[in-house]
Tab-separated table of C-alpha atoms in Angstrom:
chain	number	residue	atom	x	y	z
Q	20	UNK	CA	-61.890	-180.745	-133.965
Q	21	UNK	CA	-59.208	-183.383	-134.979
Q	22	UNK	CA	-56.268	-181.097	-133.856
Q	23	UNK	CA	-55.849	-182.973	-130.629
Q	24	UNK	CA	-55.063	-186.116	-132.670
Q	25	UNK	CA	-52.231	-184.875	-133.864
Q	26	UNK	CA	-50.253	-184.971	-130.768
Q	27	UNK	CA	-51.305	-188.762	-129.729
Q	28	UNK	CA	-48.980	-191.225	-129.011
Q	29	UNK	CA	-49.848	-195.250	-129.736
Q	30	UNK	CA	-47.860	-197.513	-127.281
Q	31	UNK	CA	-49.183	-200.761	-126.016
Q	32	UNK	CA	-50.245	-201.427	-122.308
Q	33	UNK	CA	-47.487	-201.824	-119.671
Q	34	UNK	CA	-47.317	-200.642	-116.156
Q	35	UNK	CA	-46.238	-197.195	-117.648
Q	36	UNK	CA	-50.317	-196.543	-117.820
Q	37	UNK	CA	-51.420	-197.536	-114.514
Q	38	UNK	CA	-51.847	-194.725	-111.830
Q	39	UNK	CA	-49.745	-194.686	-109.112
Q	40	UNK	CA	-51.789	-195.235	-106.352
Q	41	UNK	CA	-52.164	-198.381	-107.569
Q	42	UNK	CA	-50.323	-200.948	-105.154
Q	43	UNK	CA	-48.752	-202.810	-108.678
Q	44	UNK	CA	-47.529	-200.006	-109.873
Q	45	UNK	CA	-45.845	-198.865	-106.661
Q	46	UNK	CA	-44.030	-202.242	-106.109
Q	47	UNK	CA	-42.841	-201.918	-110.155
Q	48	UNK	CA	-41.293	-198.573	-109.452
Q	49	UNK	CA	-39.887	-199.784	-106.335
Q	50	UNK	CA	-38.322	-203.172	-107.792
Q	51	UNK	CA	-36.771	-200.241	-110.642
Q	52	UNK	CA	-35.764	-198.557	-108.002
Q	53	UNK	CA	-33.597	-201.352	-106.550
Q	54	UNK	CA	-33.032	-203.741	-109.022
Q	55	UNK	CA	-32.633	-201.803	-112.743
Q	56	UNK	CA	-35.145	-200.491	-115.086
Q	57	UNK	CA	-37.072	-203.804	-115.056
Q	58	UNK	CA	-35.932	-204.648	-118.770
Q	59	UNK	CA	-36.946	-207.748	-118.074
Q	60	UNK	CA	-39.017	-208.481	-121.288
Q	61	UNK	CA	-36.597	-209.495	-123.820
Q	62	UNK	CA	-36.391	-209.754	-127.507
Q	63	UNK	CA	-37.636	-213.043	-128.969
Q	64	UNK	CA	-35.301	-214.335	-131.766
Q	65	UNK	CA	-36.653	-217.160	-133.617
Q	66	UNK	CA	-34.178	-218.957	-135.736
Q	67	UNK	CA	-34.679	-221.376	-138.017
Q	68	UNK	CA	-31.952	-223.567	-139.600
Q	69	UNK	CA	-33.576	-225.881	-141.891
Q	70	UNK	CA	-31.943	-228.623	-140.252
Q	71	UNK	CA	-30.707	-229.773	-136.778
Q	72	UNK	CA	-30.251	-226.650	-134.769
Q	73	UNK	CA	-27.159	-228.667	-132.456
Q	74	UNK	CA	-25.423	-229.589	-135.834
Q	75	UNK	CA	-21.840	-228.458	-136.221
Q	76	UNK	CA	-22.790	-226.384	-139.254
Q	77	UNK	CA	-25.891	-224.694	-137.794
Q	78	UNK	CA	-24.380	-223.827	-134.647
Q	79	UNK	CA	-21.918	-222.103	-136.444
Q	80	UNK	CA	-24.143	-219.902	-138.312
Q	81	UNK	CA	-26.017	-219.397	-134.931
Q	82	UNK	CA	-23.197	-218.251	-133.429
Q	83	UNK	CA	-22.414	-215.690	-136.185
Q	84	UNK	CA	-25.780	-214.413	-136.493
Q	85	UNK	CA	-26.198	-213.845	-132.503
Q	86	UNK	CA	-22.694	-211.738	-132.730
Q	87	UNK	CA	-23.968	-209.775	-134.964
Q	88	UNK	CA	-26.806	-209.175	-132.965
Q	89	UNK	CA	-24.809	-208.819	-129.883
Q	90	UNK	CA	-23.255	-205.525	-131.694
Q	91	UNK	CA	-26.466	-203.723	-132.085
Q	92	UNK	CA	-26.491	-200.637	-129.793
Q	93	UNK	CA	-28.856	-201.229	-126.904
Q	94	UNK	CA	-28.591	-204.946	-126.767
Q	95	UNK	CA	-27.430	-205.778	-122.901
Q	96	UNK	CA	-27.118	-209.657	-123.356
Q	97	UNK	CA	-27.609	-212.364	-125.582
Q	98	UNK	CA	-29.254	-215.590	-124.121
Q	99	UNK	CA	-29.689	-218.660	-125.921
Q	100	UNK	CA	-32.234	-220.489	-124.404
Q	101	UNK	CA	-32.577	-224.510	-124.120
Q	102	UNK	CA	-35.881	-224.176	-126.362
Q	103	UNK	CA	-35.083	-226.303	-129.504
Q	104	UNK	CA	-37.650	-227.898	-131.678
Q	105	UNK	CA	-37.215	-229.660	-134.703
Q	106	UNK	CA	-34.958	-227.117	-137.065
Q	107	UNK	CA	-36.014	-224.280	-134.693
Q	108	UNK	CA	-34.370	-222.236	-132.099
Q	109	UNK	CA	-35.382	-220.225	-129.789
Q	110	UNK	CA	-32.978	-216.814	-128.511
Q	111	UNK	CA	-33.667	-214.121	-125.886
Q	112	UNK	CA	-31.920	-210.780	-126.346
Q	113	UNK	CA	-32.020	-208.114	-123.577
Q	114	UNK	CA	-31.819	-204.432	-124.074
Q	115	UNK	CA	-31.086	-201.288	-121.981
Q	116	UNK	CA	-34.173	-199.334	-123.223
Q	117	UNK	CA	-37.801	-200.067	-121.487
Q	118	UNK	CA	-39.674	-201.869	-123.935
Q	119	UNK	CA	-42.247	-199.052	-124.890
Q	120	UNK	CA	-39.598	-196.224	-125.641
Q	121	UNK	CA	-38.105	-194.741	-128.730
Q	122	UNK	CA	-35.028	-196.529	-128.220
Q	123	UNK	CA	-36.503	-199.902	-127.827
Q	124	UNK	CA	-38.379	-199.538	-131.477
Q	125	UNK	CA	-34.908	-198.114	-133.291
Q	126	UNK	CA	-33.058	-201.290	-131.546
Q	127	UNK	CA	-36.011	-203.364	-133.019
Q	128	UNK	CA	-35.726	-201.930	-136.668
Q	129	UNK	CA	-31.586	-202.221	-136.444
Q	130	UNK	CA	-31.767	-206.276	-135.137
Q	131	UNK	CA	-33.762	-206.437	-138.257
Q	132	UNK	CA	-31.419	-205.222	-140.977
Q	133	UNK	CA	-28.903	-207.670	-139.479
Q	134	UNK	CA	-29.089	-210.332	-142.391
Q	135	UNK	CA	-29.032	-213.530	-140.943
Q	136	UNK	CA	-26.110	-216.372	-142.696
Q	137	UNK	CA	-27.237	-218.540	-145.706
Q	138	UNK	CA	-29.849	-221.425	-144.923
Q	139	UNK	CA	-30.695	-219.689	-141.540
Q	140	UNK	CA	-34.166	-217.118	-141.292
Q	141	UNK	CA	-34.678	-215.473	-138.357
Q	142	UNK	CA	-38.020	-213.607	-137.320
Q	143	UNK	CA	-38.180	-210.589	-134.241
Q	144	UNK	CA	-40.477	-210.860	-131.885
Q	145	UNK	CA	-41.553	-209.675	-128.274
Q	146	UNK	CA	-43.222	-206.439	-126.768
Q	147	UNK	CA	-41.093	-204.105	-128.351
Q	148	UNK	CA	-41.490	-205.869	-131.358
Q	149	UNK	CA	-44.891	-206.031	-131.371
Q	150	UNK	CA	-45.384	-202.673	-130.905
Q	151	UNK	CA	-42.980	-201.891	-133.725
Q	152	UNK	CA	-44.990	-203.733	-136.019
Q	153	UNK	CA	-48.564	-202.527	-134.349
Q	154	UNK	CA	-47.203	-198.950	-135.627
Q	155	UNK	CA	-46.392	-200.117	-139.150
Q	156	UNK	CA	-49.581	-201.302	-139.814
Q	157	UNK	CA	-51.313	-198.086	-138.658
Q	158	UNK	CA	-49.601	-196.163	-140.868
Q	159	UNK	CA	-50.468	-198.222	-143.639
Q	160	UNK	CA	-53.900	-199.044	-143.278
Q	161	UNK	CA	-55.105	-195.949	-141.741
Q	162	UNK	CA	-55.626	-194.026	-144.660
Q	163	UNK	CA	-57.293	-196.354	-146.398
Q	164	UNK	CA	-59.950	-196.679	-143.561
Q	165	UNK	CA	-60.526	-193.133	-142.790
Q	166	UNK	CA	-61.200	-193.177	-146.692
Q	167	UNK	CA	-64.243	-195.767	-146.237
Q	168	UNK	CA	-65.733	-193.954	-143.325
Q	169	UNK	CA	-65.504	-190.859	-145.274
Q	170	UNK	CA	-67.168	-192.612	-148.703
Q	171	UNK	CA	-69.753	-194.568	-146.169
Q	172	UNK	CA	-70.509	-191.698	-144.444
Q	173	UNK	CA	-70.828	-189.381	-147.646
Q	174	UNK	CA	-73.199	-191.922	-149.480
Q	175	UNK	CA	-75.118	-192.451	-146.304
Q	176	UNK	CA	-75.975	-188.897	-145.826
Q	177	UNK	CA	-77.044	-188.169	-149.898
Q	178	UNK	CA	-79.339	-191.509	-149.264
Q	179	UNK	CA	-81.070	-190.124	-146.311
Q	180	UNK	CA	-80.995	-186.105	-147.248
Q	181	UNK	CA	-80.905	-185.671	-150.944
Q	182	UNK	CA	-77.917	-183.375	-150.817
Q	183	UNK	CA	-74.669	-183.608	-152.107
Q	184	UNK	CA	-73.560	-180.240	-150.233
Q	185	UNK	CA	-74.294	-181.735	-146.980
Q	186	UNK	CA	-72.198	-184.614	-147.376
Q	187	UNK	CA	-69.742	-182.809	-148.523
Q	188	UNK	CA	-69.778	-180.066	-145.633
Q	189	UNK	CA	-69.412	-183.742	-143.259
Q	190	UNK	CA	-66.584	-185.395	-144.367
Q	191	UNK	CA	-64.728	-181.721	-144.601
């Protein structure tokens, strides 16, 4: 009965899912078509300095860290963006993969290895991100809730019937 499950494939929605008779997802393919794989979403960089992001110092680090990013296979370009806020910087990085594929999530884990300089953090973010991390948590908390609804559903059923064989027989 669960067999099917095995083969399913968690993504988040994009215009990969909509049916092509649909008039958006005809003008998508056609602006791939013409214009690139419409990579337009990019990586989100967040940086933050723990000072003035336009000081001497921090731009150096900045620098450095975004080269190192810049070196990750799959990243296209690197585009610092005029977003600065306090001790916080915002950086856009573009990759060849669409966001959704295999690719996209191995580029995701690899910008993340890349340890950012002394006083700078930097946190990932964006679609391919998100799905990245959407994964992760699945396969950590899944067990644990297919446990409850098997213990729920096993105490539920020896409440109502009596019977610890039919319980049993449920959850197996």
């Amino acid at each position: 009965l669960g067999l099917p499950f095995l083969h399913v494939r968690l993504t988040t929605a994009d215009i990969s899912i909509v049916p092509q008779s649909y008039s958006s997802k005809q003008v998508s393919d056609e602006l791939n078509a013409n214009f690139g794989n419409g990579n337009n979403e990019p990586i989100v960089v967040l940086l933050h300095t723990g000072g003035s992001p336009t000081s001497p110092q921090n731009q150096a680090k900045t620098k450095s860290y975004l080269a190192q990013l810049a070196r990750v296979a799959g990243i296209t370009q690197v585009a610092p963006t005029a977003d600065v806020s306090g001790s916080d910087e915002l950086v856009n990085l573009y990759q060849q993969n669409t966001p959704q594929s295999g690719a996209a999530k191995t580029v995701i884990k690899q910008l993340r290895q890349v340890a950012p300089p002394n006083g700078l953090q930097a946190q990932i973010g964006g679609q391919s991100a998100q799905l990245v991390d959407l994964l992760d948590s699945l396969q950590r908390h899944l067990p644990y809730a297919l446990g409850i609804i098997a213990v729920t559903t096993s105490l539920l059923l020896f409440l109502m019937l009596g019977s610890l064989v039919i319980p049993i027989k449920a959850v197996i």
